[in-house]
Amino acid sequence: MTHDDGPAEPLLVVDDLRVVFDTDRGPAVTVDGLSFEVRQGETLGIVGESGSGKSMTSLAILGLLPPTARVSGSIRFRGRELLPLSDREMRELRGNEISLVFQDALAALNPVMTVGDQLAEAVSVHHPKTSRDELHRRSIELLELVGIPSAETRIRQYPHEFSGGMRQRVDIAMAVANDPALLIADEPTTALDVTVQAQILDVLRTVQDRTGTTVMLVTHDLGVVAGTADRVLVMYAGNKVEEGPVEQTFYETAHPYTRGLLASLPRMDRRDRGERLFQIAGQPPAATALPSGCRFAPRCPSFAADPCAQSVPSPQTVGTDHVAACHRVANLREESA
Ligand SMILES: Nc1ncnc2c1ncn2[C@@H]1O[C@H](COP(=O)(O)OP(=O)(O)OP(=O)(O)O)[C@@H](O)[C@H]1O
Ligand code: SF4
Ligand SMILES: [Mg+2]
């Protein structure tokens, strides 16, 4: 970071992003007027139930949305507008300056290439002049970075010779091969068991400490965010409903949806361990059938016909760097005070 020209501009600025698909049942609005920023060096957690638009947001940033998607708004990365870029220009950025860790590492890796060759290719595709020796050295260094023992031997093996957790480490190694400024990890631990999940989150933290990369961590699990992210953005039905520093969002939760997510987290300190956890009743609305008022209204325990049913609430400041999009946020705070 530079220190001589005032506060640095955020690494990524997303403004009024909309992603819509035309379907037989009308337009499917999957991301609707979403604005947020990812700041240099931080981990931003993006959380929400299945279908809330998390992956559409990630894919929009990576230029990987299906061609049928209608996209509008603005995505600025290091001050450069990404949406108008050509496929070729986006390919140059992807895997180089912005990279992605997939949910399914097995699908992300090539089964008929050794792990070493894949790591070497990840580097050489963006740096074609790198020598074979240098590629070999870098592949070993990358496997060591993600905590894979016996890297010298491991680079000669194929993905099927690795366990699920080890493959996810390889996928992270591939993603950081070119020292990206921004790493987007979309549900990187969902396919793994709990112990391995924790190890992978540790690997992400180590990689971030050593390389200084900025991380956007997408997950449906608020628990994953608690130990990993600096700030959290909570999405619901294509909207941002709450955003703030992790501690504030957890301890001074402003939005009824975030409260519901928190209440449904398993807690080691609760007596009711083993009993059924709280679940938010009902389902999110379909992207083709969004209600005209607050999208959480049909499930909200704090619903009031007026104003909740009237209009979509916009984000308002509820604390330092902390916003929530709920018409009744002030009333709810008074009630819980
Ligand atoms: N090609 C498409 N046409 C129409 N709607 C789509 C299409 N692809 C995705 N959607 C819808 O977009 C919405 C958002 O999907 P997205 O994949 O971003 O959700 P997500 O938050 O990543 O969920 P998950 O936790 O399941 O990964 C969903 O309602 C989904 O049904
Ligand atoms: S606006 Fe109303 S319905 Fe929506 S979250 Fe707030 S209280 Fe609930
Ligand atoms: Mg997703």
Short mmCIF file of C-alpha atoms and ligand atoms in Angstrom, two decimals:
data_model
loop_
_atom_site.label_atom_id
_atom_site.label_comp_id
_atom_site.label_asym_id
_atom_site.label_seq_id
_atom_site.Cartn_x
_atom_site.Cartn_y
_atom_site.Cartn_z
CA MET A 1 0.00 0.00 0.00
CA THR A 2 1.15 3.53 -0.65
CA HIS A 3 1.16 5.99 2.23
CA ASP A 4 1.80 9.23 0.42
CA ASP A 5 -1.44 9.83 -1.41
CA GLY A 6 -4.12 9.70 1.25
CA PRO A 7 -6.46 6.80 1.99
CA ALA A 8 -6.10 4.08 -0.63
CA GLU A 9 -9.12 3.46 -2.84
CA PRO A 10 -10.73 0.12 -2.02
CA LEU A 11 -9.36 -2.71 -4.13
CA LEU A 12 -12.81 -3.54 -5.48
CA VAL A 13 -15.87 -1.30 -5.64
CA VAL A 14 -19.19 -2.83 -6.67
CA ASP A 15 -21.91 -0.30 -7.30
CA ASP A 16 -25.59 -0.97 -8.00
CA LEU A 17 -24.89 -4.40 -9.49
CA ARG A 18 -27.88 -6.14 -11.06
CA VAL A 19 -27.86 -9.62 -12.58
CA VAL A 20 -31.08 -10.69 -14.28
CA PHE A 21 -32.01 -13.75 -16.34
CA ASP A 22 -35.02 -13.94 -18.62
CA THR A 23 -36.96 -17.09 -17.85
CA ASP A 24 -40.31 -18.65 -18.82
CA ARG A 25 -41.68 -17.32 -15.55
CA GLY A 26 -40.45 -13.78 -16.21
CA PRO A 27 -37.23 -12.05 -15.21
CA ALA A 28 -35.22 -13.79 -12.48
CA VAL A 29 -33.58 -11.01 -10.47
CA THR A 30 -30.64 -12.73 -8.80
CA VAL A 31 -28.62 -9.68 -7.71
CA ASP A 32 -30.51 -6.44 -7.28
CA GLY A 33 -28.78 -3.11 -6.80
CA LEU A 34 -25.92 -4.52 -4.73
CA SER A 35 -23.20 -2.11 -3.63
CA PHE A 36 -20.14 -2.91 -1.52
CA GLU A 37 -16.39 -2.60 -1.47
CA VAL A 38 -13.54 -4.94 -0.69
CA ARG A 39 -10.65 -3.16 0.97
CA GLN A 40 -6.99 -3.80 0.44
CA GLY A 41 -5.70 -6.64 2.64
CA GLU A 42 -9.00 -7.51 4.34
CA THR A 43 -11.18 -10.60 4.33
CA LEU A 44 -14.76 -9.77 3.48
CA GLY A 45 -17.24 -12.54 4.24
CA ILE A 46 -20.35 -12.69 2.05
CA VAL A 47 -23.07 -14.71 3.75
CA GLY A 48 -26.59 -15.75 2.86
CA GLU A 49 -28.83 -18.75 2.30
CA SER A 50 -28.76 -20.77 -0.89
CA GLY A 51 -30.04 -18.70 -3.81
CA SER A 52 -29.31 -15.29 -2.25
CA GLY A 53 -27.07 -14.27 -5.15
CA LYS A 54 -23.63 -14.85 -3.65
CA SER A 55 -22.23 -16.85 -6.55
CA MET A 56 -23.81 -14.57 -9.16
CA THR A 57 -21.96 -11.70 -7.49
CA SER A 58 -18.65 -13.63 -7.54
CA LEU A 59 -19.15 -14.69 -11.15
CA ALA A 60 -19.95 -11.12 -12.19
CA ILE A 61 -16.65 -9.93 -10.69
CA LEU A 62 -14.76 -12.74 -12.43
CA GLY A 63 -16.49 -12.15 -15.77
CA LEU A 64 -17.81 -15.71 -15.69
CA LEU A 65 -21.58 -15.16 -15.77
CA PRO A 66 -23.46 -17.16 -18.41
CA PRO A 67 -23.94 -15.15 -21.62
CA THR A 68 -27.70 -15.10 -21.01
CA ALA A 69 -27.27 -12.97 -17.89
CA ARG A 70 -28.17 -9.29 -18.17
CA VAL A 71 -25.70 -7.34 -16.04
CA SER A 72 -25.72 -3.66 -15.13
CA GLY A 73 -24.07 -1.38 -12.61
CA SER A 74 -20.37 -1.04 -12.05
CA ILE A 75 -17.50 -3.22 -10.84
CA ARG A 76 -14.24 -1.32 -10.41
CA PHE A 77 -11.08 -3.22 -9.64
CA ARG A 78 -8.01 -1.10 -8.87
CA GLY A 79 -9.90 1.81 -10.39
CA ARG A 80 -10.59 -0.05 -13.66
CA GLU A 81 -14.15 -0.73 -14.77
CA LEU A 82 -14.52 -4.48 -15.39
CA LEU A 83 -17.97 -4.89 -16.91
CA PRO A 84 -17.07 -3.48 -20.36
CA LEU A 85 -13.90 -5.61 -20.66
CA SER A 86 -13.71 -8.22 -23.42
CA ASP A 87 -13.40 -11.94 -22.71
CA ARG A 88 -9.73 -11.75 -23.60
CA GLU A 89 -9.10 -8.88 -21.21
CA MET A 90 -10.96 -10.71 -18.42
CA ARG A 91 -8.94 -13.89 -19.09
CA GLU A 92 -5.79 -11.86 -18.54
CA LEU A 93 -7.06 -10.67 -15.17
CA ARG A 94 -8.47 -14.01 -14.05
CA GLY A 95 -6.02 -16.35 -12.36
CA ASN A 96 -3.58 -13.49 -12.32
CA GLU A 97 -4.88 -10.41 -10.54
CA ILE A 98 -8.22 -11.86 -9.44
CA SER A 99 -8.54 -15.56 -8.83
CA LEU A 100 -11.08 -18.07 -7.65
CA VAL A 101 -11.08 -20.99 -5.25
CA PHE A 102 -13.84 -23.37 -6.20
CA GLN A 103 -16.21 -25.28 -3.95
CA ASP A 104 -15.45 -28.50 -5.74
CA ALA A 105 -11.69 -28.86 -6.04
CA LEU A 106 -12.02 -32.16 -7.90
CA ALA A 107 -13.95 -30.46 -10.69
CA ALA A 108 -11.47 -27.59 -10.73
CA LEU A 109 -8.42 -29.82 -11.23
CA ASN A 110 -7.49 -31.73 -14.37
CA PRO A 111 -7.55 -35.49 -13.59
CA VAL A 112 -4.99 -36.42 -16.26
CA MET A 113 -2.31 -33.88 -15.37
CA THR A 114 0.05 -34.10 -12.40
CA VAL A 115 -0.47 -31.52 -9.72
CA GLY A 116 2.98 -30.09 -10.49
CA ASP A 117 2.16 -29.65 -14.18
CA GLN A 118 -1.11 -27.93 -13.29
CA LEU A 119 0.61 -25.53 -10.91
CA ALA A 120 3.30 -24.84 -13.52
CA GLU A 121 0.62 -24.20 -16.13
CA ALA A 122 -1.26 -21.82 -13.81
CA VAL A 123 1.91 -19.72 -13.64
CA SER A 124 3.13 -20.06 -17.23
CA VAL A 125 -0.21 -19.16 -18.80
CA HIS A 126 0.23 -15.65 -17.39
CA HIS A 127 4.07 -15.61 -17.35
CA PRO A 128 5.08 -17.59 -20.46
CA LYS A 129 8.76 -16.73 -20.17
CA THR A 130 9.20 -18.50 -16.82
CA SER A 131 11.90 -21.19 -17.07
CA ARG A 132 11.19 -24.87 -16.33
CA ASP A 133 13.43 -24.75 -13.27
CA GLU A 134 11.65 -21.72 -11.96
CA LEU A 135 8.23 -23.33 -12.57
CA HIS A 136 9.39 -26.45 -10.70
CA ARG A 137 10.68 -24.38 -7.77
CA ARG A 138 7.50 -22.30 -7.68
CA SER A 139 5.25 -25.39 -7.72
CA ILE A 140 7.04 -26.80 -4.68
CA GLU A 141 6.93 -23.45 -2.93
CA LEU A 142 3.17 -23.21 -3.56
CA LEU A 143 2.45 -26.69 -2.17
CA GLU A 144 4.52 -25.84 0.90
CA LEU A 145 2.61 -22.58 1.29
CA VAL A 146 -0.67 -24.48 1.57
CA GLY A 147 0.80 -27.00 4.03
CA ILE A 148 1.18 -30.08 1.81
CA PRO A 149 4.01 -32.25 3.17
CA SER A 150 6.61 -33.93 0.91
CA ALA A 151 5.95 -31.40 -1.84
CA GLU A 152 8.84 -32.75 -3.98
CA THR A 153 7.02 -36.09 -4.25
CA ARG A 154 3.51 -34.71 -4.30
CA ILE A 155 4.01 -32.54 -7.40
CA ARG A 156 4.47 -35.73 -9.45
CA GLN A 157 1.11 -37.16 -8.33
CA TYR A 158 -2.36 -36.84 -9.86
CA PRO A 159 -5.39 -35.24 -8.17
CA HIS A 160 -6.99 -38.63 -7.38
CA GLU A 161 -3.98 -39.45 -5.19
CA PHE A 162 -4.94 -36.57 -2.88
CA SER A 163 -7.68 -36.55 -0.22
CA GLY A 164 -10.54 -34.03 -0.54
CA GLY A 165 -8.90 -31.63 1.90
CA MET A 166 -5.50 -31.94 0.19
CA ARG A 167 -7.10 -31.29 -3.20
CA GLN A 168 -8.70 -28.15 -1.81
CA ARG A 169 -5.22 -27.07 -0.67
CA VAL A 170 -3.94 -27.65 -4.21
CA ASP A 171 -6.82 -25.58 -5.57
CA ILE A 172 -5.85 -22.73 -3.21
CA ALA A 173 -2.21 -23.10 -4.32
CA MET A 174 -3.34 -22.78 -7.97
CA ALA A 175 -5.43 -19.73 -7.12
CA VAL A 176 -2.52 -17.90 -5.48
CA ALA A 177 0.11 -19.07 -8.00
CA ASN A 178 0.42 -15.59 -9.51
CA ASP A 179 0.06 -13.60 -6.28
CA PRO A 180 -3.41 -12.28 -7.07
CA ALA A 181 -4.50 -9.02 -5.49
CA LEU A 182 -7.97 -10.50 -4.88
CA LEU A 183 -8.84 -14.10 -4.06
CA ILE A 184 -12.51 -15.06 -4.26
CA ALA A 185 -13.27 -18.24 -2.36
CA ASP A 186 -16.84 -19.40 -3.06
CA GLU A 187 -17.88 -21.98 -0.43
CA PRO A 188 -14.32 -23.37 -0.27
CA THR A 189 -15.13 -25.69 2.63
CA THR A 190 -18.70 -26.78 1.95
CA ALA A 191 -17.81 -30.19 0.48
CA LEU A 192 -15.49 -31.06 3.37
CA ASP A 193 -16.05 -32.50 6.83
CA VAL A 194 -15.86 -30.18 9.82
CA THR A 195 -12.26 -30.94 10.85
CA VAL A 196 -10.94 -30.50 7.33
CA GLN A 197 -13.04 -27.32 6.94
CA ALA A 198 -11.21 -25.79 9.88
CA GLN A 199 -7.84 -26.78 8.36
CA ILE A 200 -8.72 -25.20 5.02
CA LEU A 201 -9.76 -21.96 6.71
CA ASP A 202 -6.39 -22.01 8.49
CA VAL A 203 -4.66 -22.47 5.14
CA LEU A 204 -6.53 -19.47 3.73
CA ARG A 205 -5.46 -17.37 6.73
CA THR A 206 -1.83 -18.49 6.38
CA VAL A 207 -1.83 -17.75 2.66
CA GLN A 208 -3.27 -14.33 3.33
CA ASP A 209 -0.72 -13.56 6.07
CA ARG A 210 2.19 -14.61 3.88
CA THR A 211 1.08 -13.10 0.58
CA GLY A 212 -1.00 -10.12 1.72
CA THR A 213 -3.76 -11.02 -0.72
CA THR A 214 -7.24 -9.63 -0.18
CA VAL A 215 -9.94 -12.27 0.27
CA MET A 216 -13.64 -12.33 -0.53
CA LEU A 217 -14.99 -15.39 1.26
CA VAL A 218 -18.44 -16.54 0.14
CA THR A 219 -20.31 -18.91 2.45
CA HIS A 220 -23.78 -19.84 3.69
CA ASP A 221 -22.25 -20.44 7.12
CA LEU A 222 -21.96 -17.46 9.44
CA GLY A 223 -19.74 -19.60 11.67
CA VAL A 224 -17.09 -19.73 8.93
CA VAL A 225 -17.10 -15.94 8.75
CA ALA A 226 -16.82 -15.50 12.52
CA GLY A 227 -13.30 -16.83 12.75
CA THR A 228 -12.03 -15.72 9.36
CA ALA A 229 -13.40 -12.40 8.12
CA ASP A 230 -12.77 -8.80 9.12
CA ARG A 231 -16.10 -7.57 7.77
CA VAL A 232 -19.27 -9.34 6.77
CA LEU A 233 -21.92 -8.63 4.16
CA VAL A 234 -25.21 -10.46 4.62
CA MET A 235 -27.26 -11.04 1.47
CA TYR A 236 -30.92 -11.93 1.15
CA ALA A 237 -32.76 -12.44 -2.14
CA GLY A 238 -30.23 -10.46 -4.16
CA ASN A 239 -30.03 -7.55 -1.71
CA LYS A 240 -27.55 -6.50 0.94
CA VAL A 241 -29.41 -6.62 4.26
CA GLU A 242 -26.55 -5.93 6.66
CA GLU A 243 -22.86 -5.10 6.42
CA GLY A 244 -20.33 -4.30 9.09
CA PRO A 245 -17.22 -5.28 11.01
CA VAL A 246 -17.58 -8.89 12.14
CA GLU A 247 -17.65 -8.18 15.89
CA GLN A 248 -20.23 -5.42 15.58
CA THR A 249 -22.38 -7.45 13.27
CA PHE A 250 -22.31 -10.40 15.66
CA TYR A 251 -22.74 -8.49 18.92
CA GLU A 252 -24.86 -5.55 17.80
CA THR A 253 -26.81 -7.34 15.11
CA ALA A 254 -29.23 -4.92 13.49
CA HIS A 255 -31.19 -6.93 10.90
CA PRO A 256 -33.81 -9.55 11.80
CA TYR A 257 -32.45 -11.89 9.11
CA THR A 258 -28.89 -11.75 10.50
CA ARG A 259 -30.37 -12.36 13.96
CA GLY A 260 -32.11 -15.44 12.60
CA LEU A 261 -28.89 -16.71 11.02
CA LEU A 262 -27.03 -16.19 14.30
CA ALA A 263 -29.73 -17.95 16.30
CA SER A 264 -29.44 -20.97 14.01
CA LEU A 265 -25.69 -21.35 14.58
CA PRO A 266 -24.64 -24.31 16.73
CA ARG A 267 -22.97 -23.01 19.88
CA MET A 268 -20.55 -25.00 22.01
CA ASP A 269 -21.52 -23.06 25.12
CA ARG A 270 -25.22 -23.83 24.88
CA ARG A 271 -26.88 -26.37 27.12
CA ASP A 272 -29.16 -27.41 24.29
CA ARG A 273 -26.34 -29.03 22.36
CA GLY A 274 -27.66 -31.97 20.44
CA GLU A 275 -31.19 -30.61 20.38
CA ARG A 276 -32.74 -29.30 17.20
CA LEU A 277 -31.33 -25.92 16.30
CA PHE A 278 -33.47 -22.89 15.61
CA GLN A 279 -34.28 -22.46 11.94
CA ILE A 280 -35.73 -19.40 10.25
CA ALA A 281 -39.22 -20.50 9.24
CA GLY A 282 -40.16 -20.49 5.56
CA GLN A 283 -38.12 -20.12 2.39
CA PRO A 284 -36.58 -17.16 0.58
CA PRO A 285 -38.67 -15.86 -2.35
CA ALA A 286 -37.94 -17.16 -5.84
CA ALA A 287 -35.85 -14.81 -8.00
CA THR A 288 -38.86 -14.64 -10.38
CA ALA A 289 -41.35 -13.75 -7.65
CA LEU A 290 -39.84 -11.11 -5.39
CA PRO A 291 -42.35 -9.33 -3.13
CA SER A 292 -42.71 -5.58 -3.63
CA GLY A 293 -41.93 -4.69 0.00
CA CYS A 294 -39.13 -6.01 2.20
CA ARG A 295 -38.06 -9.36 0.76
CA PHE A 296 -37.66 -10.88 4.19
CA ALA A 297 -41.15 -9.80 5.28
CA PRO A 298 -42.92 -13.19 4.95
CA ARG A 299 -40.37 -14.74 7.34
CA CYS A 300 -39.70 -11.80 9.60
CA PRO A 301 -40.71 -12.03 13.27
CA SER A 302 -40.64 -8.21 13.47
CA PHE A 303 -42.83 -7.58 10.44
CA ALA A 304 -45.22 -4.65 10.61
CA ALA A 305 -47.63 -4.19 7.70
CA ASP A 306 -46.69 -0.57 7.42
CA PRO A 307 -43.92 0.10 6.35
CA CYS A 308 -42.51 -3.41 5.77
CA ALA A 309 -44.97 -4.34 3.03
CA GLN A 310 -44.67 -0.99 1.25
CA SER A 311 -41.14 -0.76 -0.13
CA VAL A 312 -37.73 -2.43 -0.19
CA PRO A 313 -35.75 -0.87 2.68
CA SER A 314 -32.40 0.67 1.72
CA PRO A 315 -29.25 0.29 3.81
CA GLN A 316 -28.94 2.85 6.60
CA THR A 317 -26.12 3.54 9.01
CA VAL A 318 -26.53 1.81 12.37
CA GLY A 319 -22.98 2.16 13.71
CA THR A 320 -19.44 2.87 12.60
CA ASP A 321 -18.98 1.24 9.23
CA HIS A 322 -22.15 -0.76 9.93
CA VAL A 323 -25.34 -0.61 7.83
CA ALA A 324 -28.63 -2.50 7.84
CA ALA A 325 -31.53 -2.43 5.39
CA CYS A 326 -34.62 -2.69 7.57
CA HIS A 327 -37.45 -0.17 7.96
CA ARG A 328 -37.82 -0.94 11.62
CA VAL A 329 -34.18 -1.01 12.65
CA ALA A 330 -34.57 1.92 15.07
CA ASN A 331 -37.67 0.38 16.73
CA LEU A 332 -35.97 -2.99 17.06
CA ARG A 333 -32.96 -1.42 18.75
CA GLU A 334 -35.21 0.39 21.22
CA GLU A 335 -37.10 -2.83 21.96
CA SER A 336 -33.89 -4.78 22.64
CA ALA A 337 -32.23 -1.94 24.64
N1 LIG B 1 -29.35 -19.37 -15.52
C1 LIG B 1 -30.21 -18.96 -14.59
N2 LIG B 1 -31.44 -18.56 -14.92
C2 LIG B 1 -32.31 -18.13 -13.99
N3 LIG B 1 -32.02 -18.05 -12.67
C3 LIG B 1 -30.82 -18.46 -12.28
C4 LIG B 1 -29.83 -18.93 -13.19
N4 LIG B 1 -28.73 -19.27 -12.50
C5 LIG B 1 -29.00 -19.01 -11.20
N5 LIG B 1 -30.24 -18.54 -11.06
C6 LIG B 1 -30.90 -18.11 -9.80
O1 LIG B 1 -30.10 -17.12 -9.25
C7 LIG B 1 -30.30 -17.07 -7.83
C8 LIG B 1 -28.99 -16.81 -7.16
O2 LIG B 1 -28.14 -17.89 -7.40
P1 LIG B 1 -26.67 -17.98 -6.77
O3 LIG B 1 -26.05 -19.16 -7.40
O4 LIG B 1 -25.96 -16.68 -6.88
O5 LIG B 1 -27.00 -18.25 -5.24
P2 LIG B 1 -25.98 -18.53 -4.05
O6 LIG B 1 -26.25 -17.48 -3.04
O7 LIG B 1 -24.61 -18.67 -4.55
O8 LIG B 1 -26.53 -19.91 -3.48
P3 LIG B 1 -25.74 -21.24 -3.00
O9 LIG B 1 -25.49 -21.01 -1.53
O10 LIG B 1 -26.73 -22.33 -3.24
O11 LIG B 1 -24.50 -21.39 -3.80
C9 LIG B 1 -30.98 -18.37 -7.47
O12 LIG B 1 -32.31 -18.07 -7.14
C10 LIG B 1 -30.93 -19.18 -8.74
O13 LIG B 1 -32.09 -19.96 -8.88
S1 SF4 B 2 -38.23 -4.17 7.01
FE1 SF4 B 2 -39.80 -5.13 8.28
S2 SF4 B 2 -40.07 -7.17 7.41
FE2 SF4 B 2 -38.12 -6.36 6.64
S3 SF4 B 2 -36.60 -7.09 8.04
FE3 SF4 B 2 -37.21 -5.09 8.77
S4 SF4 B 2 -38.85 -5.49 10.26
FE4 SF4 B 2 -38.59 -7.36 9.05
MG MG B 3 -23.26 -20.24 -4.64
#
